[in-house]
C-alpha angles and dihedrals in degrees: 000000000000092000092046090052091052092049093049091047090053092055091064096036119125093214113123113254116222114259096233110104115199111160114228092183143356127218114201088334096313111122126226107207126220087232089070091052092048092049091055093045092050091052092057116039089177091056091048089059094055118104112266090002092151091054092046092053092047092051091049091050090049090051091049092050092048091051092044091053090048091051091049094049090050093048093242089147087072092061111112090228093051092045090054092048092048090050091051091048090050091050091051093048092050092046091051091047091053092051093045092051092048093050092048092050093046106046117187109259116240088235090060091050091050092048092050090049092050090051090050092051091048091050091051093058124199101286140051125204135217103223142178126186146179116222122200135167102240139041090233090060091047092049090051091052092049089053091050091050091051088050089059105264117147118261092219093051093052091045092053091047104039112019117107089203092089095180093062094031089066087062099044093271095303117158095175122221114345136183113225093221090060097057134063114288100248091051092045093050091051092049093050094051101037120109117238116274094359118112117232131191167345090252114181122215133156087273096059135264121333134202104202132196124184110209101181144346134212139178115274122223112195119222114262120262090249090064093047102037100092093047093047091047091051092049093049090047090053090050091051091048090052090052089049091054091045092052092050090050091050090053095046129085101239124183116181115192113222 
């Protein structure tokens, strides 16, 4: 099923298919080009690593062509349902093609990538913190837990018993090493100002009330631009594509029936 999904996705992909046409099979005289196989393989690196992946893709394309020919000979393309699905596929292909063309014609400037990287580094700060917390719904619950901690109860025991963050509760409230710039501001501020091994709180966020304990700190070395560049470029391209769509919507006459 996974392979079939990849093959079907490739058939409506807007990625450009290489111009070289070397048939890997024919079905009743209709060729299946190697370029189609390569397009599918390039879309899924994990698939490409599977044993006999090339043969699997070819066999799936053969199956699709056999079924397509059957559907054509039985006039299934005239079915209202099939017509609607074909129209939707065409709309999606054209929409993807429009976005791809826009992105290609408006490449992300290197200066924008550098600026985004600088902003990321600044947000990261110079330290990361090993943190554990207990999250509850109300301030009264948080106050009670703080009192219990002051009375000598173990942080990990209370986290396992009371925290609604079940993922960290299973580990005594441990969140591991976090970067303040990557969490919500009230939590980040508490982490940056908390003494080591001394619970602070309650700290309110949109998730509830936290009791926070910083267990250790260490210097933070951000990843180099070379390691981040592709990801940043992709994010900026997505942002530009979103602006492109928004501008087109603003120029269009749109009536949505409620």
